[in-house]
mmCIF file with all atom_site columns, C-alpha atoms in Angstrom:
data_model
loop_
_atom_site.group_PDB
_atom_site.id
_atom_site.type_symbol
_atom_site.label_atom_id
_atom_site.label_alt_id
_atom_site.label_comp_id
_atom_site.label_asym_id
_atom_site.label_entity_id
_atom_site.label_seq_id
_atom_site.pdbx_PDB_ins_code
_atom_site.Cartn_x
_atom_site.Cartn_y
_atom_site.Cartn_z
_atom_site.occupancy
_atom_site.B_iso_or_equiv
_atom_site.pdbx_formal_charge
_atom_site.auth_seq_id
_atom_site.auth_comp_id
_atom_site.auth_asym_id
_atom_site.auth_atom_id
_atom_site.pdbx_PDB_model_num
ATOM 1   C CA . MET E 1 1   ? -86.522  -19.501 -57.851 1.00 0.00 ? 1   MET E CA 1
ATOM 2   C CA . ARG E 1 2   ? -84.975  -16.544 -56.166 1.00 0.00 ? 2   ARG E CA 1
ATOM 3   C CA . LYS E 1 3   ? -81.318  -16.165 -55.515 1.00 0.00 ? 3   LYS E CA 1
ATOM 4   C CA . LYS E 1 4   ? -79.989  -16.917 -52.065 1.00 0.00 ? 4   LYS E CA 1
ATOM 5   C CA . ASP E 1 5   ? -82.384  -19.813 -51.525 1.00 0.00 ? 5   ASP E CA 1
ATOM 6   C CA . ARG E 1 6   ? -80.270  -21.650 -48.998 1.00 0.00 ? 6   ARG E CA 1
ATOM 7   C CA . PHE E 1 7   ? -79.773  -18.966 -46.371 1.00 0.00 ? 7   PHE E CA 1
ATOM 8   C CA . PRO E 1 8   ? -82.754  -17.032 -45.031 1.00 0.00 ? 8   PRO E CA 1
ATOM 9   C CA . PHE E 1 9   ? -80.831  -13.730 -45.107 1.00 0.00 ? 9   PHE E CA 1
ATOM 10  C CA . ILE E 1 10  ? -79.535  -12.209 -48.348 1.00 0.00 ? 10  ILE E CA 1
ATOM 11  C CA . MET E 1 11  ? -75.795  -12.809 -48.644 1.00 0.00 ? 11  MET E CA 1
ATOM 12  C CA . THR E 1 12  ? -74.359  -10.484 -51.278 1.00 0.00 ? 12  THR E CA 1
ATOM 13  C CA . ARG E 1 13  ? -70.817  -9.124  -51.413 1.00 0.00 ? 13  ARG E CA 1
ATOM 14  C CA . LYS E 1 14  ? -71.989  -5.857  -49.872 1.00 0.00 ? 14  LYS E CA 1
ATOM 15  C CA . SER E 1 15  ? -73.871  -7.566  -47.044 1.00 0.00 ? 15  SER E CA 1
ATOM 16  C CA . LEU E 1 16  ? -70.877  -9.839  -46.423 1.00 0.00 ? 16  LEU E CA 1
ATOM 17  C CA . VAL E 1 17  ? -68.647  -6.799  -45.894 1.00 0.00 ? 17  VAL E CA 1
ATOM 18  C CA . VAL E 1 18  ? -71.214  -5.228  -43.547 1.00 0.00 ? 18  VAL E CA 1
ATOM 19  C CA . TYR E 1 19  ? -71.536  -8.421  -41.479 1.00 0.00 ? 19  TYR E CA 1
ATOM 20  C CA . ILE E 1 20  ? -67.770  -8.883  -41.239 1.00 0.00 ? 20  ILE E CA 1
ATOM 21  C CA . VAL E 1 21  ? -67.153  -5.243  -40.279 1.00 0.00 ? 21  VAL E CA 1
ATOM 22  C CA . PHE E 1 22  ? -69.829  -5.491  -37.601 1.00 0.00 ? 22  PHE E CA 1
ATOM 23  C CA . THR E 1 23  ? -68.320  -8.716  -36.269 1.00 0.00 ? 23  THR E CA 1
ATOM 24  C CA . VAL E 1 24  ? -64.819  -7.227  -36.186 1.00 0.00 ? 24  VAL E CA 1
ATOM 25  C CA . LEU E 1 25  ? -66.069  -4.120  -34.360 1.00 0.00 ? 25  LEU E CA 1
ATOM 26  C CA . LEU E 1 26  ? -67.917  -6.347  -31.922 1.00 0.00 ? 26  LEU E CA 1
ATOM 27  C CA . GLY E 1 27  ? -64.730  -8.332  -31.328 1.00 0.00 ? 27  GLY E CA 1
ATOM 28  C CA . LEU E 1 28  ? -62.722  -5.172  -30.715 1.00 0.00 ? 28  LEU E CA 1
ATOM 29  C CA . PHE E 1 29  ? -65.367  -3.922  -28.295 1.00 0.00 ? 29  PHE E CA 1
ATOM 30  C CA . LEU E 1 30  ? -65.324  -7.175  -26.349 1.00 0.00 ? 30  LEU E CA 1
ATOM 31  C CA . PHE E 1 31  ? -61.519  -7.351  -26.329 1.00 0.00 ? 31  PHE E CA 1
ATOM 32  C CA . PHE E 1 32  ? -60.672  -3.757  -25.395 1.00 0.00 ? 32  PHE E CA 1
ATOM 33  C CA . ALA E 1 33  ? -63.823  -2.168  -23.933 1.00 0.00 ? 33  ALA E CA 1
ATOM 34  C CA . ILE E 1 34  ? -64.858  -5.157  -21.830 1.00 0.00 ? 34  ILE E CA 1
ATOM 35  C CA . GLY E 1 35  ? -61.271  -6.282  -21.389 1.00 0.00 ? 35  GLY E CA 1
ATOM 36  C CA . ASP E 1 36  ? -61.802  -9.208  -19.004 1.00 0.00 ? 36  ASP E CA 1
ATOM 37  C CA . MET E 1 37  ? -61.074  -12.856 -19.714 1.00 0.00 ? 37  MET E CA 1
ATOM 38  C CA . ALA E 1 38  ? -64.633  -13.627 -20.841 1.00 0.00 ? 38  ALA E CA 1
ATOM 39  C CA . GLY E 1 39  ? -64.631  -10.720 -23.271 1.00 0.00 ? 39  GLY E CA 1
ATOM 40  C CA . LYS E 1 40  ? -61.254  -11.663 -24.728 1.00 0.00 ? 40  LYS E CA 1
ATOM 41  C CA . CYS E 1 41  ? -62.304  -15.289 -25.130 1.00 0.00 ? 41  CYS E CA 1
ATOM 42  C CA . ALA E 1 42  ? -65.475  -14.235 -26.922 1.00 0.00 ? 42  ALA E CA 1
ATOM 43  C CA . ALA E 1 43  ? -63.513  -11.868 -29.182 1.00 0.00 ? 43  ALA E CA 1
ATOM 44  C CA . CYS E 1 44  ? -60.868  -14.479 -30.035 1.00 0.00 ? 44  CYS E CA 1
ATOM 45  C CA . ILE E 1 45  ? -63.156  -17.504 -30.446 1.00 0.00 ? 45  ILE E CA 1
ATOM 46  C CA . VAL E 1 46  ? -66.758  -16.573 -31.180 1.00 0.00 ? 46  VAL E CA 1
ATOM 47  C CA . CYS E 1 47  ? -66.128  -13.666 -33.556 1.00 0.00 ? 47  CYS E CA 1
ATOM 48  C CA . PRO E 1 48  ? -63.692  -15.594 -35.799 1.00 0.00 ? 48  PRO E CA 1
ATOM 49  C CA . MET E 1 49  ? -66.197  -18.459 -35.906 1.00 0.00 ? 49  MET E CA 1
ATOM 50  C CA . LEU E 1 50  ? -68.894  -16.063 -37.084 1.00 0.00 ? 50  LEU E CA 1
ATOM 51  C CA . ILE E 1 51  ? -66.627  -14.639 -39.783 1.00 0.00 ? 51  ILE E CA 1
ATOM 52  C CA . VAL E 1 52  ? -65.793  -18.142 -41.023 1.00 0.00 ? 52  VAL E CA 1
ATOM 53  C CA . TYR E 1 53  ? -69.505  -18.978 -41.167 1.00 0.00 ? 53  TYR E CA 1
ATOM 54  C CA . LEU E 1 54  ? -70.279  -15.784 -43.101 1.00 0.00 ? 54  LEU E CA 1
ATOM 55  C CA . LEU E 1 55  ? -67.512  -16.526 -45.610 1.00 0.00 ? 55  LEU E CA 1
ATOM 56  C CA . TYR E 1 56  ? -68.806  -20.084 -45.979 1.00 0.00 ? 56  TYR E CA 1
ATOM 57  C CA . ALA E 1 57  ? -72.339  -18.804 -46.601 1.00 0.00 ? 57  ALA E CA 1
ATOM 58  C CA . TYR E 1 58  ? -71.163  -16.316 -49.207 1.00 0.00 ? 58  TYR E CA 1
ATOM 59  C CA . CYS E 1 59  ? -68.974  -18.832 -51.057 1.00 0.00 ? 59  CYS E CA 1
ATOM 60  C CA . LYS E 1 60  ? -71.696  -21.467 -51.099 1.00 0.00 ? 60  LYS E CA 1
ATOM 61  C CA . GLU E 1 61  ? -74.340  -19.066 -52.383 1.00 0.00 ? 61  GLU E CA 1
ATOM 62  C CA . SER E 1 62  ? -71.989  -17.600 -54.998 1.00 0.00 ? 62  SER E CA 1
ATOM 63  C CA . LYS E 1 63  ? -71.233  -21.073 -56.286 1.00 0.00 ? 63  LYS E CA 1
ATOM 64  C CA . ALA E 1 64  ? -74.934  -21.943 -56.341 1.00 0.00 ? 64  ALA E CA 1
ATOM 65  C CA . ASP E 1 65  ? -75.777  -18.720 -58.198 1.00 0.00 ? 65  ASP E CA 1
ATOM 66  C CA . THR E 1 66  ? -73.127  -19.389 -60.844 1.00 0.00 ? 66  THR E CA 1
ATOM 67  C CA . LYS E 1 67  ? -74.401  -22.904 -61.379 1.00 0.00 ? 67  LYS E CA 1
ATOM 68  C CA . ALA E 1 68  ? -77.994  -21.666 -61.524 1.00 0.00 ? 68  ALA E CA 1
ATOM 69  C CA . ARG E 1 69  ? -77.143  -19.134 -64.230 1.00 0.00 ? 69  ARG E CA 1
ATOM 70  C CA . GLU E 1 70  ? -75.436  -21.813 -66.297 1.00 0.00 ? 70  GLU E CA 1
ATOM 71  C CA . MET E 1 71  ? -78.340  -24.212 -65.880 1.00 0.00 ? 71  MET E CA 1
ATOM 72  C CA . LYS E 1 72  ? -80.877  -21.486 -66.717 1.00 0.00 ? 72  LYS E CA 1
ATOM 73  C CA . ALA E 1 73  ? -79.211  -20.905 -70.073 1.00 0.00 ? 73  ALA E CA 1
ATOM 74  C CA . GLN E 1 74  ? -79.400  -24.632 -70.815 1.00 0.00 ? 74  GLN E CA 1
ATOM 75  C CA . TYR E 1 75  ? -83.041  -24.750 -69.738 1.00 0.00 ? 75  TYR E CA 1
ATOM 76  C CA . MET E 1 76  ? -83.976  -21.824 -71.950 1.00 0.00 ? 76  MET E CA 1
ATOM 77  C CA . ASN E 1 77  ? -82.410  -23.220 -75.131 1.00 0.00 ? 77  ASN E CA 1
ATOM 78  C CA . GLY E 1 78  ? -83.544  -26.785 -74.372 1.00 0.00 ? 78  GLY E CA 1
ATOM 79  C CA . SER E 1 79  ? -80.081  -28.339 -74.582 1.00 0.00 ? 79  SER E CA 1
ATOM 80  C CA . TYR E 1 80  ? -80.261  -29.615 -71.020 1.00 0.00 ? 80  TYR E CA 1
ATOM 81  C CA . PHE E 1 81  ? -83.200  -31.920 -71.810 1.00 0.00 ? 81  PHE E CA 1
ATOM 82  C CA . GLU E 1 82  ? -81.830  -33.230 -75.108 1.00 0.00 ? 82  GLU E CA 1
ATOM 83  C CA . SER E 1 83  ? -78.672  -34.938 -73.894 1.00 0.00 ? 83  SER E CA 1
ATOM 84  C CA . PRO E 1 84  ? -78.709  -38.772 -73.619 1.00 0.00 ? 84  PRO E CA 1
ATOM 85  C CA . GLU E 1 85  ? -77.019  -38.417 -70.232 1.00 0.00 ? 85  GLU E CA 1
ATOM 86  C CA . TRP E 1 86  ? -79.955  -36.430 -68.864 1.00 0.00 ? 86  TRP E CA 1
ATOM 87  C CA . HIS E 1 87  ? -82.517  -38.940 -70.158 1.00 0.00 ? 87  HIS E CA 1
ATOM 88  C CA . GLU E 1 88  ? -80.571  -41.798 -68.588 1.00 0.00 ? 88  GLU E CA 1
ATOM 89  C CA . LYS E 1 89  ? -80.349  -40.012 -65.235 1.00 0.00 ? 89  LYS E CA 1
ATOM 90  C CA . TYR E 1 90  ? -84.016  -39.014 -65.425 1.00 0.00 ? 90  TYR E CA 1
ATOM 91  C CA . VAL E 1 91  ? -85.189  -42.619 -65.923 1.00 0.00 ? 91  VAL E CA 1
ATOM 92  C CA . ALA E 1 92  ? -82.902  -43.814 -63.131 1.00 0.00 ? 92  ALA E CA 1
ATOM 93  C CA . TYR E 1 93  ? -84.211  -41.092 -60.816 1.00 0.00 ? 93  TYR E CA 1
ATOM 94  C CA . LEU E 1 94  ? -87.851  -41.957 -61.562 1.00 0.00 ? 94  LEU E CA 1
ATOM 95  C CA . ASN E 1 95  ? -87.166  -45.604 -60.774 1.00 0.00 ? 95  ASN E CA 1
ATOM 96  C CA . GLU E 1 96  ? -85.571  -44.706 -57.439 1.00 0.00 ? 96  GLU E CA 1
ATOM 97  C CA . HIS E 1 97  ? -87.985  -41.885 -56.557 1.00 0.00 ? 97  HIS E CA 1
ATOM 98  C CA . PRO E 1 98  ? -91.539  -42.647 -57.704 1.00 0.00 ? 98  PRO E CA 1
ATOM 99  C CA . PHE E 1 99  ? -94.206  -39.980 -57.663 1.00 0.00 ? 99  PHE E CA 1
ATOM 100 C CA . GLU E 1 100 ? -95.622  -39.145 -54.243 1.00 0.00 ? 100 GLU E CA 1
ATOM 101 C CA . LYS E 1 101 ? -99.043  -37.980 -53.184 1.00 0.00 ? 101 LYS E CA 1
ATOM 102 C CA . PRO E 1 102 ? -99.883  -35.304 -50.583 1.00 0.00 ? 102 PRO E CA 1
ATOM 103 C CA . LYS E 1 103 ? -100.080 -36.968 -47.182 1.00 0.00 ? 103 LYS E CA 1
ATOM 104 C CA . TYR E 1 104 ? -102.668 -34.683 -45.585 1.00 0.00 ? 104 TYR E CA 1
ATOM 105 C CA . GLN E 1 105 ? -106.156 -33.480 -46.479 1.00 0.00 ? 105 GLN E CA 1
ATOM 106 C CA . SER E 1 106 ? -105.122 -29.839 -46.292 1.00 0.00 ? 106 SER E CA 1
ATOM 107 C CA . MET E 1 107 ? -102.583 -28.179 -48.595 1.00 0.00 ? 107 MET E CA 1
ATOM 108 C CA . LYS E 1 108 ? -101.418 -25.833 -45.835 1.00 0.00 ? 108 LYS E CA 1
ATOM 109 C CA . LEU E 1 109 ? -100.843 -28.671 -43.378 1.00 0.00 ? 109 LEU E CA 1
ATOM 110 C CA . ASP E 1 110 ? -99.088  -30.810 -45.981 1.00 0.00 ? 110 ASP E CA 1
ATOM 111 C CA . LEU E 1 111 ? -96.694  -28.008 -46.960 1.00 0.00 ? 111 LEU E CA 1
ATOM 112 C CA . LEU E 1 112 ? -95.946  -27.051 -43.354 1.00 0.00 ? 112 LEU E CA 1
ATOM 113 C CA . LYS E 1 113 ? -95.164  -30.660 -42.464 1.00 0.00 ? 113 LYS E CA 1
ATOM 114 C CA . ARG E 1 114 ? -92.689  -30.889 -45.329 1.00 0.00 ? 114 ARG E CA 1
ATOM 115 C CA . PHE E 1 115 ? -90.724  -27.980 -43.864 1.00 0.00 ? 115 PHE E CA 1
ATOM 116 C CA . GLN E 1 116 ? -90.321  -29.692 -40.495 1.00 0.00 ? 116 GLN E CA 1
ATOM 117 C CA . ARG E 1 117 ? -86.999  -31.296 -41.336 1.00 0.00 ? 117 ARG E CA 1
ATOM 118 C CA . ARG E 1 118 ? -84.556  -32.765 -38.887 1.00 0.00 ? 118 ARG E CA 1
ATOM 119 C CA . GLU E 1 119 ? -81.631  -30.687 -40.162 1.00 0.00 ? 119 GLU E CA 1
ATOM 120 C CA . TYR E 1 120 ? -83.401  -27.487 -39.111 1.00 0.00 ? 120 TYR E CA 1
ATOM 121 C CA . LEU E 1 121 ? -83.729  -28.798 -35.562 1.00 0.00 ? 121 LEU E CA 1
ATOM 122 C CA . VAL E 1 122 ? -80.051  -29.785 -35.525 1.00 0.00 ? 122 VAL E CA 1
ATOM 123 C CA . ASN E 1 123 ? -79.021  -26.344 -36.763 1.00 0.00 ? 123 ASN E CA 1
ATOM 124 C CA . MET E 1 124 ? -81.019  -24.741 -33.952 1.00 0.00 ? 124 MET E CA 1
ATOM 125 C CA . ILE E 1 125 ? -79.132  -26.562 -31.195 1.00 0.00 ? 125 ILE E CA 1
ATOM 126 C CA . LEU E 1 126 ? -75.848  -24.603 -31.297 1.00 0.00 ? 126 LEU E CA 1
ATOM 127 C CA . PRO E 1 127 ? -77.363  -21.076 -31.364 1.00 0.00 ? 127 PRO E CA 1
ATOM 128 C CA . LEU E 1 128 ? -79.824  -22.069 -28.644 1.00 0.00 ? 128 LEU E CA 1
ATOM 129 C CA . PHE E 1 129 ? -76.987  -23.409 -26.508 1.00 0.00 ? 129 PHE E CA 1
ATOM 130 C CA . LEU E 1 130 ? -74.959  -20.239 -27.015 1.00 0.00 ? 130 LEU E CA 1
ATOM 131 C CA . MET E 1 131 ? -77.987  -18.113 -26.104 1.00 0.00 ? 131 MET E CA 1
ATOM 132 C CA . PHE E 1 132 ? -78.204  -19.846 -22.731 1.00 0.00 ? 132 PHE E CA 1
ATOM 133 C CA . CYS E 1 133 ? -74.440  -19.523 -22.290 1.00 0.00 ? 133 CYS E CA 1
ATOM 134 C CA . THR E 1 134 ? -74.662  -15.750 -22.691 1.00 0.00 ? 134 THR E CA 1
ATOM 135 C CA . LEU E 1 135 ? -77.354  -15.628 -20.002 1.00 0.00 ? 135 LEU E CA 1
ATOM 136 C CA . CYS E 1 136 ? -74.801  -17.089 -17.601 1.00 0.00 ? 136 CYS E CA 1
ATOM 137 C CA . LEU E 1 137 ? -72.909  -13.780 -17.897 1.00 0.00 ? 137 LEU E CA 1
ATOM 138 C CA . ILE E 1 138 ? -75.721  -11.871 -16.152 1.00 0.00 ? 138 ILE E CA 1
ATOM 139 C CA . PRO E 1 139 ? -74.836  -13.096 -12.618 1.00 0.00 ? 139 PRO E CA 1
ATOM 140 C CA . LEU E 1 140 ? -71.259  -12.001 -13.351 1.00 0.00 ? 140 LEU E CA 1
ATOM 141 C CA . GLY E 1 141 ? -72.428  -8.479  -14.109 1.00 0.00 ? 141 GLY E CA 1
ATOM 142 C CA . ARG E 1 142 ? -71.621  -8.684  -17.851 1.00 0.00 ? 142 ARG E CA 1
ATOM 143 C CA . TYR E 1 143 ? -74.942  -7.246  -18.949 1.00 0.00 ? 143 TYR E CA 1
ATOM 144 C CA . TYR E 1 144 ? -73.760  -5.742  -22.237 1.00 0.00 ? 144 TYR E CA 1
ATOM 145 C CA . MET E 1 145 ? -72.086  -8.957  -23.332 1.00 0.00 ? 145 MET E CA 1
ATOM 146 C CA . ALA E 1 146 ? -75.162  -10.952 -22.314 1.00 0.00 ? 146 ALA E CA 1
ATOM 147 C CA . ILE E 1 147 ? -77.515  -8.713  -24.314 1.00 0.00 ? 147 ILE E CA 1
ATOM 148 C CA . ILE E 1 148 ? -75.283  -8.591  -27.397 1.00 0.00 ? 148 ILE E CA 1
ATOM 149 C CA . GLY E 1 149 ? -74.616  -12.334 -27.361 1.00 0.00 ? 149 GLY E CA 1
ATOM 150 C CA . PHE E 1 150 ? -78.259  -13.239 -26.757 1.00 0.00 ? 150 PHE E CA 1
ATOM 151 C CA . CYS E 1 151 ? -79.478  -11.043 -29.623 1.00 0.00 ? 151 CYS E CA 1
ATOM 152 C CA . LEU E 1 152 ? -76.762  -12.254 -31.998 1.00 0.00 ? 152 LEU E CA 1
ATOM 153 C CA . PHE E 1 153 ? -77.239  -15.968 -31.375 1.00 0.00 ? 153 PHE E CA 1
ATOM 154 C CA . GLY E 1 154 ? -80.994  -15.459 -31.193 1.00 0.00 ? 154 GLY E CA 1
ATOM 155 C CA . PHE E 1 155 ? -80.852  -14.088 -34.732 1.00 0.00 ? 155 PHE E CA 1
ATOM 156 C CA . PHE E 1 156 ? -79.129  -17.237 -36.020 1.00 0.00 ? 156 PHE E CA 1
ATOM 157 C CA . PHE E 1 157 ? -81.623  -19.362 -34.100 1.00 0.00 ? 157 PHE E CA 1
ATOM 158 C CA . TRP E 1 158 ? -84.523  -17.528 -35.728 1.00 0.00 ? 158 TRP E CA 1
ATOM 159 C CA . LEU E 1 159 ? -83.117  -18.143 -39.221 1.00 0.00 ? 159 LEU E CA 1
ATOM 160 C CA . GLU E 1 160 ? -83.475  -21.898 -38.787 1.00 0.00 ? 160 GLU E CA 1
ATOM 161 C CA . PHE E 1 161 ? -86.638  -21.752 -36.681 1.00 0.00 ? 161 PHE E CA 1
ATOM 162 C CA . SER E 1 162 ? -88.460  -19.674 -39.315 1.00 0.00 ? 162 SER E CA 1
ATOM 163 C CA . LEU E 1 163 ? -87.777  -22.416 -41.861 1.00 0.00 ? 163 LEU E CA 1
ATOM 164 C CA . TYR E 1 164 ? -88.905  -25.141 -39.481 1.00 0.00 ? 164 TYR E CA 1
ATOM 165 C CA . ILE E 1 165 ? -92.293  -23.495 -38.926 1.00 0.00 ? 165 ILE E CA 1
ATOM 166 C CA . GLY E 1 166 ? -92.744  -23.019 -42.683 1.00 0.00 ? 166 GLY E CA 1
ATOM 167 C CA . MET E 1 167 ? -92.546  -19.240 -42.781 1.00 0.00 ? 167 MET E CA 1
ATOM 168 C CA . PRO E 1 168 ? -92.246  -19.173 -46.625 1.00 0.00 ? 168 PRO E CA 1
ATOM 169 C CA . VAL E 1 169 ? -95.548  -21.049 -46.867 1.00 0.00 ? 169 VAL E CA 1
ATOM 170 C CA . ARG E 1 170 ? -97.248  -18.825 -44.288 1.00 0.00 ? 170 ARG E CA 1
ATOM 171 C CA . LYS E 1 171 ? -96.185  -15.668 -46.144 1.00 0.00 ? 171 LYS E CA 1
ATOM 172 C CA . TRP E 1 172 ? -97.404  -17.080 -49.457 1.00 0.00 ? 172 TRP E CA 1
ATOM 173 C CA . LEU E 1 173 ? -100.793 -18.021 -48.003 1.00 0.00 ? 173 LEU E CA 1
ATOM 174 C CA . LYS E 1 174 ? -101.308 -14.417 -46.850 1.00 0.00 ? 174 LYS E CA 1
ATOM 175 C CA . GLY E 1 175 ? -101.010 -13.193 -50.436 1.00 0.00 ? 175 GLY E CA 1
ATOM 176 C CA . ASP E 1 176 ? -103.757 -12.649 -52.996 1.00 0.00 ? 176 ASP E CA 1
ATOM 177 C CA . ILE E 1 177 ? -104.369 -16.247 -54.132 1.00 0.00 ? 177 ILE E CA 1
ATOM 178 C CA . ASP E 1 178 ? -107.339 -18.425 -55.000 1.00 0.00 ? 178 ASP E CA 1
ATOM 179 C CA . TYR E 1 179 ? -106.662 -20.895 -52.221 1.00 0.00 ? 179 TYR E CA 1
ATOM 180 C CA . GLU E 1 180 ? -109.558 -23.275 -52.903 1.00 0.00 ? 180 GLU E CA 1
ATOM 181 C CA . GLU E 1 181 ? -108.688 -23.709 -56.576 1.00 0.00 ? 181 GLU E CA 1
ATOM 182 C CA . ILE E 1 182 ? -104.974 -24.156 -55.892 1.00 0.00 ? 182 ILE E CA 1
ATOM 183 C CA . GLU E 1 183 ? -105.629 -26.566 -53.030 1.00 0.00 ? 183 GLU E CA 1
ATOM 184 C CA . ALA E 1 184 ? -107.913 -28.726 -55.187 1.00 0.00 ? 184 ALA E CA 1
ATOM 185 C CA . SER E 1 185 ? -105.134 -29.002 -57.753 1.00 0.00 ? 185 SER E CA 1
ATOM 186 C CA . TYR E 1 186 ? -102.445 -29.630 -55.147 1.00 0.00 ? 186 TYR E CA 1
ATOM 187 C CA . LEU E 1 187 ? -104.280 -32.412 -53.288 1.00 0.00 ? 187 LEU E CA 1
ATOM 188 C CA . LYS E 1 188 ? -104.619 -34.416 -56.510 1.00 0.00 ? 188 LYS E CA 1
ATOM 189 C CA . SER E 1 189 ? -101.052 -33.791 -57.647 1.00 0.00 ? 189 SER E CA 1
ATOM 190 C CA . GLN E 1 190 ? -98.168  -36.167 -58.208 1.00 0.00 ? 190 GLN E CA 1
ATOM 191 C CA . MET E 1 191 ? -94.940  -34.975 -56.615 1.00 0.00 ? 191 MET E CA 1
ATOM 192 C CA . LEU E 1 192 ? -91.240  -35.308 -57.387 1.00 0.00 ? 192 LEU E CA 1
ATOM 193 C CA . PHE E 1 193 ? -88.636  -34.405 -54.765 1.00 0.00 ? 193 PHE E CA 1
ATOM 194 C CA . TYR E 1 194 ? -84.957  -33.550 -55.033 1.00 0.00 ? 194 TYR E CA 1
ATOM 195 C CA . LYS E 1 195 ? -83.271  -32.799 -51.717 1.00 0.00 ? 195 LYS E CA 1
ATOM 196 C CA . THR E 1 196 ? -85.203  -29.800 -50.353 1.00 0.00 ? 196 THR E CA 1
ATOM 197 C CA . ASN E 1 197 ? -86.938  -28.935 -53.649 1.00 0.00 ? 197 ASN E CA 1
ATOM 198 C CA . ALA E 1 198 ? -90.129  -30.362 -55.094 1.00 0.00 ? 198 ALA E CA 1
ATOM 199 C CA . LEU E 1 199 ? -92.434  -30.208 -58.103 1.00 0.00 ? 199 LEU E CA 1
ATOM 200 C CA . ALA E 1 200 ? -96.085  -31.186 -57.865 1.00 0.00 ? 200 ALA E CA 1
ATOM 201 C CA . PHE E 1 201 ? -98.011  -31.801 -61.092 1.00 0.00 ? 201 PHE E CA 1
ATOM 202 C CA . GLY E 1 202 ? -101.581 -30.876 -60.202 1.00 0.00 ? 202 GLY E CA 1
ATOM 203 C CA . THR E 1 203 ? -104.787 -31.049 -62.201 1.00 0.00 ? 203 THR E CA 1
ATOM 204 C CA . THR E 1 204 ? -104.799 -27.336 -63.093 1.00 0.00 ? 204 THR E CA 1
ATOM 205 C CA . HIS E 1 205 ? -101.508 -25.961 -61.675 1.00 0.00 ? 205 HIS E CA 1
ATOM 206 C CA . LEU E 1 206 ? -97.841  -26.819 -61.572 1.00 0.00 ? 206 LEU E CA 1
ATOM 207 C CA . HIS E 1 207 ? -96.697  -26.387 -57.976 1.00 0.00 ? 207 HIS E CA 1
ATOM 208 C CA . GLY E 1 208 ? -93.125  -26.063 -56.766 1.00 0.00 ? 208 GLY E CA 1
ATOM 209 C CA . PHE E 1 209 ? -91.347  -25.088 -53.598 1.00 0.00 ? 209 PHE E CA 1
ATOM 210 C CA . THR E 1 210 ? -87.874  -24.661 -52.179 1.00 0.00 ? 210 THR E CA 1
ATOM 211 C CA . GLU E 1 211 ? -86.641  -23.746 -48.710 1.00 0.00 ? 211 GLU E CA 1
ATOM 212 C CA . LYS E 1 212 ? -87.461  -20.083 -49.312 1.00 0.00 ? 212 LYS E CA 1
ATOM 213 C CA . LYS E 1 213 ? -90.360  -19.919 -51.716 1.00 0.00 ? 213 LYS E CA 1
ATOM 214 C CA . TYR E 1 214 ? -93.570  -21.559 -52.927 1.00 0.00 ? 214 TYR E CA 1
ATOM 215 C CA . MET E 1 215 ? -94.489  -21.206 -56.587 1.00 0.00 ? 215 MET E CA 1
ATOM 216 C CA . GLN E 1 216 ? -97.407  -22.208 -58.812 1.00 0.00 ? 216 GLN E CA 1
#
């Protein structure tokens, strides 16, 4: 699993600084260069909201990375699978979440359908709404603000939309793979799910996927 699996863009400390600096400069441009009430409102409301979101993304990914490094060490030395607590939780999880089978006759279709989650649609609503709001600035003659706002909120919309259409799967399918052999294994697999992650125990391959990557 790669780092930064929750957010489609890479959120490192360096990228966080770049995003925040860009947002601050954008806010200053809207506040002083545009200077009207709409520009000041956007600078004082929208830009701080974006900074808060970027900080939230960075903190969440940093916490996930730290936990992943700790768990990786336990996986490698086998201690994670030897504890009685893990065995108890594993049996309880199997009882509550039995193995599943692929629901469709095509591996591609089955994987794409599993990416069409309701939370992605919900996360698309706000950026889409803000995109239409920025278009309302065009009749007022605020062309620069309309273009900047539309591109910015369109970017956030695309992040969620790309997940909803299964872009990680589509990119993987374009690679150098033996699709027929992998599909035959996948369609006969037994699957375990945990939140947005899954493992599929096929006849010849072990398949796994997260929000950002497919592995086998």
